[in-house]
Amino acid sequence: MKVAVLGAGLTGSLVALELGSSGHRVTLYDRQSLPFSGASLSCEGKIHLGYVYALDTSQKTATTMFRGAACFQPLVEKWTGRELFDNHMSDPFLYAVPNDSLSTVEEIRGHFDEVSMGITAMAADKALPLVDARWEEMTRDDLASIFDPSEVVTAFRTRERAIDTEALADALRAALAASPRLELSMETEISAVAKESKGLRVSGTVESGPFSESFDVVVNALWEHRIHIDATLGLPVERPVVHRFKFGLFTRDPKVLENTPNVTFLIGPFGDTVTFPDNAYVSWYPVGLVSQERAVRPARQDFILSEADRRDIIHGTVGNLRRLMPVGGANLDEDPALWRLKGGFVTAWGQSGIEDAQSELHNRYDVGVFSNGNYHSIDTGKLTTAPMFAAEACARINARNTAA
């Protein structure tokens, strides 16, 4: 079959690789010049077990996350090799609770317990492989060795880890370039998908002008434009959508790599730090967030920072992280020459930001593969669940092809 895959983030790249290896002729489209250049690249790379979603008391988000975490490595490793996971993973994360967290410490402890018990139960039922979900609360002395106890109430050690998204991008780009049945169509803006008598027509714009091409199957793995393209096919948009564009900071500064702990502050508009063997990522949400709007698609898609804006984001990110963890963040330097800023959209169902405890952004369970005939739209949810949903979409397509 002739297949169009829209969007070359982690989800779209894995779909394209799998379908190409299954014998389909695949064209992978993306508006960027290289695959894996948007939201998939510009994040902390955490393989979530569900700890950060303590405001979802149903535990549905946690269940979705650790289902994705359990199959993340085998599904990605198939295309990248084991070396990526041997050499480009972080050490485990700490979760720190600031004074102004949206949840109490008691609520967070209870949530962590439920996450751990849920993972253990699913492994016992053989619903997924055993994932190490142990956690322990730090002592006051341990807390003070990293954080300011007047700013941070407590912190928890977990076994949750992250993957270096820059290394992941390099590995997947190499796999895509080596795939014989896969055509890359980069710098291509998709504008619509329409039904035809015998398939689907994809329209858009390339450098040379408009294009339009027919396919047997279309997989919509776009991110901030996914719902808009669904709508061009006539699929209803029945819920509000929030698009947030956020910048994070990357560095290879040896002082940061060697001395900065992996920390997520929860729950609310805070930030992260994570280090890998040869890379590091830090963010502070209120400073890095440059746009937030409720719409089917964002009004803007490219955000070019002035030098003054760039310096402000670096200053605000580093300053806030060092405020909460003066010891752990002591090696974070505000020198702009040390930092690379990368930004991307965070798109999800909802009407308000994460500063609102009632926001839908505090859950990620109503996501996955939504199929309409030979059109498949994938709401990835989080990087963690991208490989799982990519595999599900491919299984549906190959099953229909076999049945036909």
GROMACS .gro file of C-alpha atoms in nm, residues 24-397:
model
  374
   24HIS     CA    1   0.447  -0.047   0.223
   25ARG     CA    2   0.563   0.253   0.019
   26VAL     CA    3   0.580   0.532   0.275
   27THR     CA    4   0.620   0.907   0.241
   28LEU     CA    5   0.702   1.088   0.566
   29TYR     CA    6   0.611   1.458   0.569
   30ASP     CA    7   0.727   1.732   0.805
   31ARG     CA    8   0.747   2.110   0.795
   32GLN     CA    9   1.095   2.111   0.949
   33SER     CA   10   1.415   2.055   0.749
   34LEU     CA   11   1.504   1.744   0.952
   35PRO     CA   12   1.294   1.474   1.117
   36PHE     CA   13   1.260   1.493   1.495
   37SER     CA   14   1.306   1.870   1.518
   38GLY     CA   15   0.996   1.984   1.708
   39ALA     CA   16   0.835   1.892   2.039
   40SER     CA   17   0.997   1.546   2.049
   41LEU     CA   18   1.341   1.704   2.050
   42SER     CA   19   1.287   2.002   2.280
   43CYS     CA   20   1.186   1.823   2.601
   44GLU     CA   21   1.350   1.653   2.898
   45GLY     CA   22   1.305   1.305   2.748
   46LYS     CA   23   1.151   1.156   3.058
   47ILE     CA   24   1.010   0.804   3.031
   48HIS     CA   25   0.722   0.864   3.269
   49LEU     CA   26   0.593   0.616   3.522
   50GLY     CA   27   0.309   0.847   3.620
   51TYR     CA   28   0.450   1.023   3.928
   52VAL     CA   29   0.399   1.374   3.793
   53TYR     CA   30   0.024   1.320   3.743
   54ALA     CA   31  -0.076   1.323   4.109
   55LEU     CA   32  -0.380   1.541   4.038
   56ASP     CA   33  -0.536   1.261   3.835
   57THR     CA   34  -0.677   1.064   4.124
   58SER     CA   35  -0.835   0.808   3.889
   59GLN     CA   36  -0.481   0.673   3.819
   60LYS     CA   37  -0.576   0.642   3.452
   61THR     CA   38  -0.288   0.865   3.346
   62ALA     CA   39  -0.038   0.672   3.557
   63THR     CA   40  -0.161   0.345   3.405
   64THR     CA   41  -0.123   0.488   3.054
   65MET     CA   42   0.226   0.617   3.130
   66PHE     CA   43   0.371   0.298   3.272
   67ARG     CA   44   0.217   0.094   2.992
   68GLY     CA   45   0.410   0.320   2.755
   69ALA     CA   46   0.725   0.308   2.968
   70ALA     CA   47   0.726  -0.073   2.974
   71CYS     CA   48   0.748  -0.102   2.594
   72PHE     CA   49   0.941   0.219   2.518
   73GLN     CA   50   1.289   0.069   2.492
   74PRO     CA   51   1.213  -0.247   2.292
   75LEU     CA   52   1.004  -0.056   2.036
   76VAL     CA   53   1.268   0.216   1.988
   77GLU     CA   54   1.570  -0.013   2.017
   78LYS     CA   55   1.448  -0.211   1.717
   79TRP     CA   56   1.550   0.089   1.501
   80THR     CA   57   1.827   0.255   1.698
   81GLY     CA   58   2.017  -0.036   1.853
   82ARG     CA   59   2.101  -0.096   2.216
   83GLU     CA   60   2.384   0.159   2.226
   84LEU     CA   61   2.140   0.448   2.254
   85PHE     CA   62   1.999   0.312   2.580
   86ASP     CA   63   2.335   0.197   2.714
   87ASN     CA   64   2.501   0.535   2.667
   88HIS     CA   65   2.238   0.809   2.662
   89MET     CA   66   2.009   0.756   2.961
   90SER     CA   67   1.991   0.970   3.274
   91ASP     CA   68   2.028   0.856   3.631
   92PRO     CA   69   1.696   0.829   3.822
   93PHE     CA   70   1.485   1.135   3.903
   94LEU     CA   71   1.413   1.313   4.228
   95TYR     CA   72   1.070   1.467   4.275
   96ALA     CA   73   1.079   1.782   4.487
   97VAL     CA   74   0.770   1.950   4.636
   98PRO     CA   75   0.789   2.331   4.663
   99ASN     CA   76   0.594   2.521   4.926
  100ASP     CA   77   0.340   2.637   4.668
  101SER     CA   78   0.273   2.298   4.510
  102LEU     CA   79  -0.083   2.235   4.392
  103SER     CA   80  -0.087   1.912   4.597
  104THR     CA   81  -0.011   1.844   4.960
  105VAL     CA   82   0.274   1.617   5.060
  106GLU     CA   83   0.022   1.367   5.194
  107GLU     CA   84  -0.161   1.358   4.860
  108ILE     CA   85   0.166   1.309   4.675
  109ARG     CA   86   0.277   1.028   4.904
  110GLY     CA   87  -0.056   0.855   4.849
  111HIS     CA   88  -0.025   0.897   4.473
  112PHE     CA   89   0.329   0.755   4.468
  113ASP     CA   90   0.204   0.456   4.665
  114GLU     CA   91  -0.076   0.398   4.415
  115VAL     CA   92   0.163   0.424   4.120
  116SER     CA   93   0.399   0.169   4.275
  117MET     CA   94   0.119  -0.072   4.365
  118GLY     CA   95  -0.042  -0.035   4.022
  119ILE     CA   96   0.279  -0.118   3.837
  120THR     CA   97   0.344  -0.417   4.064
  121ALA     CA   98  -0.012  -0.546   4.013
  122MET     CA   99   0.005  -0.518   3.635
  123ALA     CA  100   0.338  -0.700   3.629
  124ALA     CA  101   0.195  -0.976   3.849
  125ASP     CA  102  -0.096  -1.014   3.606
  126LYS     CA  103   0.157  -1.028   3.321
  127ALA     CA  104  -0.012  -0.726   3.165
  128LEU     CA  105   0.330  -0.565   3.121
  129PRO     CA  106   0.693  -0.631   3.218
  130LEU     CA  107   0.800  -0.542   3.570
  131VAL     CA  108   0.909  -0.179   3.593
  132ASP     CA  109   1.104  -0.065   3.897
  133ALA     CA  110   0.858   0.165   4.074
  134ARG     CA  111   1.024   0.181   4.415
  135TRP     CA  112   1.051   0.522   4.579
  136GLU     CA  113   1.160   0.665   4.910
  137GLU     CA  114   1.134   1.002   5.078
  138MET     CA  115   1.455   1.192   5.143
  139THR     CA  116   1.569   1.264   5.497
  140ARG     CA  117   1.591   1.627   5.609
  141ASP     CA  118   1.971   1.613   5.588
  142ASP     CA  119   1.958   1.468   5.235
  143LEU     CA  120   1.705   1.732   5.137
  144ALA     CA  121   1.928   2.014   5.262
  145SER     CA  122   2.224   1.873   5.067
  146ILE     CA  123   2.046   1.970   4.742
  147PHE     CA  124   1.747   2.196   4.811
  148ASP     CA  125   1.660   2.499   5.020
  149PRO     CA  126   1.440   2.351   5.299
  150SER     CA  127   1.262   2.684   5.334
  151GLU     CA  128   1.150   2.656   4.967
  152VAL     CA  129   1.110   2.278   4.926
  153VAL     CA  130   0.893   2.083   5.169
  154THR     CA  131   1.022   1.738   5.085
  155ALA     CA  132   1.159   1.530   4.797
  156PHE     CA  133   1.135   1.170   4.680
  157ARG     CA  134   1.386   0.940   4.513
  158THR     CA  135   1.245   0.733   4.226
  159ARG     CA  136   1.378   0.492   3.961
  160GLU     CA  137   1.228   0.693   3.676
  161ARG     CA  138   1.478   0.790   3.404
  162ALA     CA  139   1.501   0.995   3.084
  163ILE     CA  140   1.658   0.952   2.742
  164ASP     CA  141   1.870   1.219   2.574
  165THR     CA  142   1.640   1.345   2.298
  166GLU     CA  143   1.929   1.482   2.092
  167ALA     CA  144   2.092   1.137   2.081
  168LEU     CA  145   1.752   0.982   2.008
  169ALA     CA  146   1.705   1.225   1.719
  170ASP     CA  147   2.044   1.136   1.569
  171ALA     CA  148   1.971   0.763   1.591
  172LEU     CA  149   1.624   0.788   1.436
  173ARG     CA  150   1.740   1.020   1.157
  174ALA     CA  151   2.003   0.763   1.062
  175ALA     CA  152   1.742   0.484   1.062
  176LEU     CA  153   1.506   0.688   0.844
  177ALA     CA  154   1.782   0.771   0.596
  178ALA     CA  155   1.872   0.401   0.567
  179SER     CA  156   1.516   0.276   0.511
  180PRO     CA  157   1.484   0.168   0.143
  181ARG     CA  158   1.104   0.198   0.110
  182LEU     CA  159   1.076   0.533   0.282
  183GLU     CA  160   1.074   0.874   0.118
  184LEU     CA  161   1.133   1.184   0.330
  185SER     CA  162   0.947   1.498   0.228
  186MET     CA  163   1.083   1.765   0.459
  187GLU     CA  164   1.001   2.137   0.458
  188THR     CA  165   0.648   2.040   0.358
  189GLU     CA  166   0.345   2.211   0.510
  190ILE     CA  167   0.034   1.988   0.516
  191SER     CA  168  -0.290   2.183   0.468
  192ALA     CA  169  -0.564   1.921   0.426
  193VAL     CA  170  -0.664   1.558   0.387
  194ALA     CA  171  -0.972   1.468   0.180
  195LYS     CA  172  -1.152   1.144   0.101
  196GLU     CA  173  -1.148   1.009  -0.254
  197SER     CA  174  -1.335   0.720  -0.412
  198LYS     CA  175  -1.040   0.486  -0.362
  199GLY     CA  176  -0.832   0.647  -0.094
  200LEU     CA  177  -0.726   0.976   0.061
  201ARG     CA  178  -0.573   1.289  -0.088
  202VAL     CA  179  -0.306   1.485   0.099
  203SER     CA  180  -0.256   1.849   0.004
  204GLY     CA  181  -0.001   2.102   0.114
  205THR     CA  182   0.288   2.324   0.013
  206VAL     CA  183   0.653   2.254  -0.061
  207GLU     CA  184   0.924   2.499  -0.158
  208SER     CA  185   0.828   2.474  -0.525
  209GLY     CA  186   0.460   2.544  -0.454
  210PRO     CA  187   0.137   2.355  -0.383
  211PHE     CA  188   0.120   1.976  -0.406
  212SER     CA  189  -0.157   1.717  -0.390
  213GLU     CA  190  -0.115   1.339  -0.389
  214SER     CA  191  -0.334   1.032  -0.339
  215PHE     CA  192  -0.263   0.757  -0.084
  216ASP     CA  193  -0.425   0.434   0.026
  217VAL     CA  194  -0.362   0.512   0.394
  218VAL     CA  195  -0.287   0.833   0.586
  219VAL     CA  196  -0.144   0.844   0.939
  220ASN     CA  197  -0.176   1.184   1.104
  221ALA     CA  198   0.107   1.200   1.357
  222LEU     CA  199   0.128   1.579   1.358
  223TRP     CA  200   0.141   1.757   1.689
  224GLU     CA  201   0.009   2.113   1.714
  225HIS     CA  202  -0.166   2.082   1.372
  226ARG     CA  203  -0.308   1.730   1.414
  227ILE     CA  204  -0.659   1.833   1.517
  228HIS     CA  205  -0.682   2.096   1.244
  229ILE     CA  206  -0.595   1.837   0.977
  230ASP     CA  207  -0.851   1.597   1.128
  231ALA     CA  208  -1.108   1.874   1.085
  232THR     CA  209  -1.024   1.920   0.714
  233LEU     CA  210  -1.133   1.558   0.668
  234GLY     CA  211  -1.464   1.642   0.834
  235LEU     CA  212  -1.389   1.488   1.173
  236PRO     CA  213  -1.552   1.691   1.454
  237VAL     CA  214  -1.357   1.891   1.711
  238GLU     CA  215  -1.573   1.857   2.020
  239ARG     CA  216  -1.337   1.974   2.297
  240PRO     CA  217  -1.119   2.279   2.362
  241VAL     CA  218  -0.749   2.245   2.288
  242VAL     CA  219  -0.459   2.431   2.449
  243HIS     CA  220  -0.135   2.498   2.261
  244ARG     CA  221   0.164   2.605   2.467
  245PHE     CA  222   0.504   2.692   2.318
  246LYS     CA  223   0.785   2.644   2.567
  247PHE     CA  224   1.162   2.685   2.547
  248GLY     CA  225   1.407   2.467   2.735
  249LEU     CA  226   1.784   2.498   2.772
  250PHE     CA  227   2.045   2.242   2.665
  251THR     CA  228   2.413   2.245   2.757
  252ARG     CA  229   2.727   2.033   2.742
  253ASP     CA  230   2.897   2.227   3.022
  254PRO     CA  231   3.098   1.962   3.216
  255LYS     CA  232   3.022   2.130   3.550
  256VAL     CA  233   2.648   2.087   3.490
  257LEU     CA  234   2.683   1.729   3.362
  258GLU     CA  235   2.890   1.617   3.661
  259ASN     CA  236   2.716   1.794   3.947
  260THR     CA  237   2.350   1.869   3.872
  261PRO     CA  238   2.088   1.622   4.000
  262ASN     CA  239   1.788   1.506   3.796
  263VAL     CA  240   1.492   1.685   3.949
  264THR     CA  241   1.127   1.750   3.866
  265PHE     CA  242   0.942   2.000   4.084
  266LEU     CA  243   0.576   1.915   4.136
  267ILE     CA  244   0.296   1.995   4.108
  268GLY     CA  245   0.243   2.318   3.915
  269PRO     CA  246   0.427   2.567   3.692
  270PHE     CA  247   0.779   2.476   3.798
  271GLY     CA  248   1.067   2.311   3.612
  272ASP     CA  249   1.312   2.027   3.556
  273THR     CA  250   1.680   1.947   3.544
  274VAL     CA  251   1.819   1.632   3.385
  275THR     CA  252   2.171   1.533   3.289
  276PHE     CA  253   2.303   1.268   3.051
  277PRO     CA  254   2.660   1.151   2.991
  278ASP     CA  255   2.725   1.427   2.737
  279ASN     CA  256   2.423   1.657   2.748
  280ALA     CA  257   2.188   1.828   2.994
  281TYR     CA  258   1.846   1.992   2.986
  282VAL     CA  259   1.692   2.244   3.224
  283SER     CA  260   1.366   2.436   3.219
  284TRP     CA  261   1.153   2.669   3.424
  285TYR     CA  262   0.795   2.667   3.301
  286PRO     CA  263   0.678   3.025   3.367
  287VAL     CA  264   0.992   3.169   3.205
  288GLY     CA  265   1.020   2.934   2.906
  289LEU     CA  266   0.650   2.959   2.818
  290VAL     CA  267   0.623   3.219   2.542
  291SER     CA  268   0.273   3.141   2.412
  292GLN     CA  269  -0.047   2.978   2.536
  293GLU     CA  270  -0.373   2.982   2.343
  294ARG     CA  271  -0.692   2.784   2.311
  295ALA     CA  272  -0.764   2.707   1.945
  296VAL     CA  273  -0.793   2.425   1.693
  297ARG     CA  274  -0.449   2.526   1.572
  298PRO     CA  275  -0.203   2.787   1.700
  299ALA     CA  276  -0.204   3.129   1.539
  300ARG     CA  277   0.177   3.122   1.526
  301GLN     CA  278   0.407   2.828   1.473
  302ASP     CA  279   0.756   2.980   1.467
  303PHE     CA  280   0.900   3.174   1.760
  304ILE     CA  281   1.229   3.352   1.695
  305LEU     CA  282   1.386   3.490   2.010
  306SER     CA  283   1.575   3.817   2.024
  307GLU     CA  284   1.906   3.812   2.206
  308ALA     CA  285   1.742   3.999   2.494
  309ASP     CA  286   1.461   3.742   2.516
  310ARG     CA  287   1.714   3.460   2.504
  311ARG     CA  288   1.910   3.612   2.792
  312ASP     CA  289   1.592   3.665   2.993
  313ILE     CA  290   1.491   3.299   2.958
  314ILE     CA  291   1.837   3.181   3.060
  315HIS     CA  292   1.848   3.421   3.355
  316GLY     CA  293   1.499   3.333   3.476
  317THR     CA  294   1.542   2.958   3.432
  318VAL     CA  295   1.878   2.936   3.605
  319GLY     CA  296   1.780   3.184   3.876
  320ASN     CA  297   1.463   2.999   3.977
  321LEU     CA  298   1.628   2.658   3.976
  322ARG     CA  299   1.914   2.785   4.191
  323ARG     CA  300   1.664   2.949   4.427
  324LEU     CA  301   1.497   2.615   4.499
  325MET     CA  302   1.814   2.408   4.498
  326PRO     CA  303   2.110   2.632   4.583
  327VAL     CA  304   2.343   2.335   4.633
  328GLY     CA  305   2.218   2.111   4.355
  329GLY     CA  306   2.200   2.401   4.110
  330ALA     CA  307   2.523   2.572   4.212
  331ASN     CA  308   2.691   2.480   3.882
  332LEU     CA  309   2.418   2.627   3.663
  333ASP     CA  310   2.580   2.930   3.500
  334GLU     CA  311   2.388   3.217   3.335
  335ASP     CA  312   2.653   3.266   3.065
  336PRO     CA  313   2.450   3.264   2.738
  337ALA     CA  314   2.742   3.102   2.553
  338LEU     CA  315   2.686   2.782   2.752
  339TRP     CA  316   2.323   2.727   2.651
  340ARG     CA  317   2.131   2.620   2.341
  341LEU     CA  318   1.760   2.712   2.350
  342LYS     CA  319   1.514   2.477   2.184
  343GLY     CA  320   1.140   2.519   2.183
  344GLY     CA  321   0.832   2.326   2.086
  345PHE     CA  322   0.459   2.307   2.133
  346VAL     CA  323   0.290   2.122   2.414
  347THR     CA  324  -0.058   2.052   2.280
  348ALA     CA  325  -0.335   1.885   2.478
  349TRP     CA  326  -0.705   1.890   2.556
  350GLY     CA  327  -0.794   2.168   2.797
  351GLN     CA  328  -0.888   2.531   2.852
  352SER     CA  329  -0.630   2.653   3.105
  353GLY     CA  330  -0.265   2.614   3.202
  354ILE     CA  331  -0.097   2.385   3.454
  355GLU     CA  332  -0.120   2.657   3.721
  356ASP     CA  333  -0.489   2.558   3.739
  357ALA     CA  334  -0.539   2.244   3.951
  358GLN     CA  335  -0.860   2.169   3.758
  359SER     CA  336  -0.696   2.187   3.416
  360GLU     CA  337  -0.719   1.886   3.186
  361LEU     CA  338  -0.344   1.926   3.136
  362HIS     CA  339  -0.298   1.734   3.461
  363ASN     CA  340  -0.408   1.412   3.293
  364ARG     CA  341  -0.298   1.231   2.976
  365TYR     CA  342  -0.520   0.924   2.948
  366ASP     CA  343  -0.767   1.028   2.678
  367VAL     CA  344  -0.504   0.980   2.409
  368GLY     CA  345  -0.407   0.716   2.154
  369VAL     CA  346  -0.498   0.606   1.800
  370PHE     CA  347  -0.827   0.724   1.652
  371SER     CA  348  -0.917   0.555   1.321
  372ASN     CA  349  -1.169   0.645   1.054
  373GLY     CA  350  -1.141   0.389   0.775
  374ASN     CA  351  -0.789   0.414   0.636
  375TYR     CA  352  -0.723   0.742   0.815
  376HIS     CA  353  -0.549   0.711   1.153
  377SER     CA  354  -0.493   1.010   1.381
  378ILE     CA  355  -0.254   0.962   1.674
  379ASP     CA  356  -0.276   1.176   1.986
  380THR     CA  357   0.064   1.085   2.129
  381GLY     CA  358   0.001   1.239   2.471
  382LYS     CA  359   0.362   1.223   2.590
  383LEU     CA  360   0.697   1.111   2.452
  384THR     CA  361   0.665   0.807   2.680
  385THR     CA  362   0.360   0.674   2.499
  386ALA     CA  363   0.471   0.757   2.143
  387PRO     CA  364   0.624   0.414   2.063
  388MET     CA  365   0.324   0.228   2.208
  389PHE     CA  366   0.073   0.424   2.000
  390ALA     CA  367   0.292   0.408   1.688
  391ALA     CA  368   0.296   0.028   1.720
  392GLU     CA  369  -0.082   0.021   1.769
  393ALA     CA  370  -0.141   0.226   1.453
  394CYS     CA  371   0.088   0.002   1.249
  395ALA     CA  372  -0.084  -0.310   1.381
  396ARG     CA  373  -0.424  -0.174   1.270
  397ILE     CA  374  -0.295  -0.087   0.923
   0.00000   0.00000   0.00000
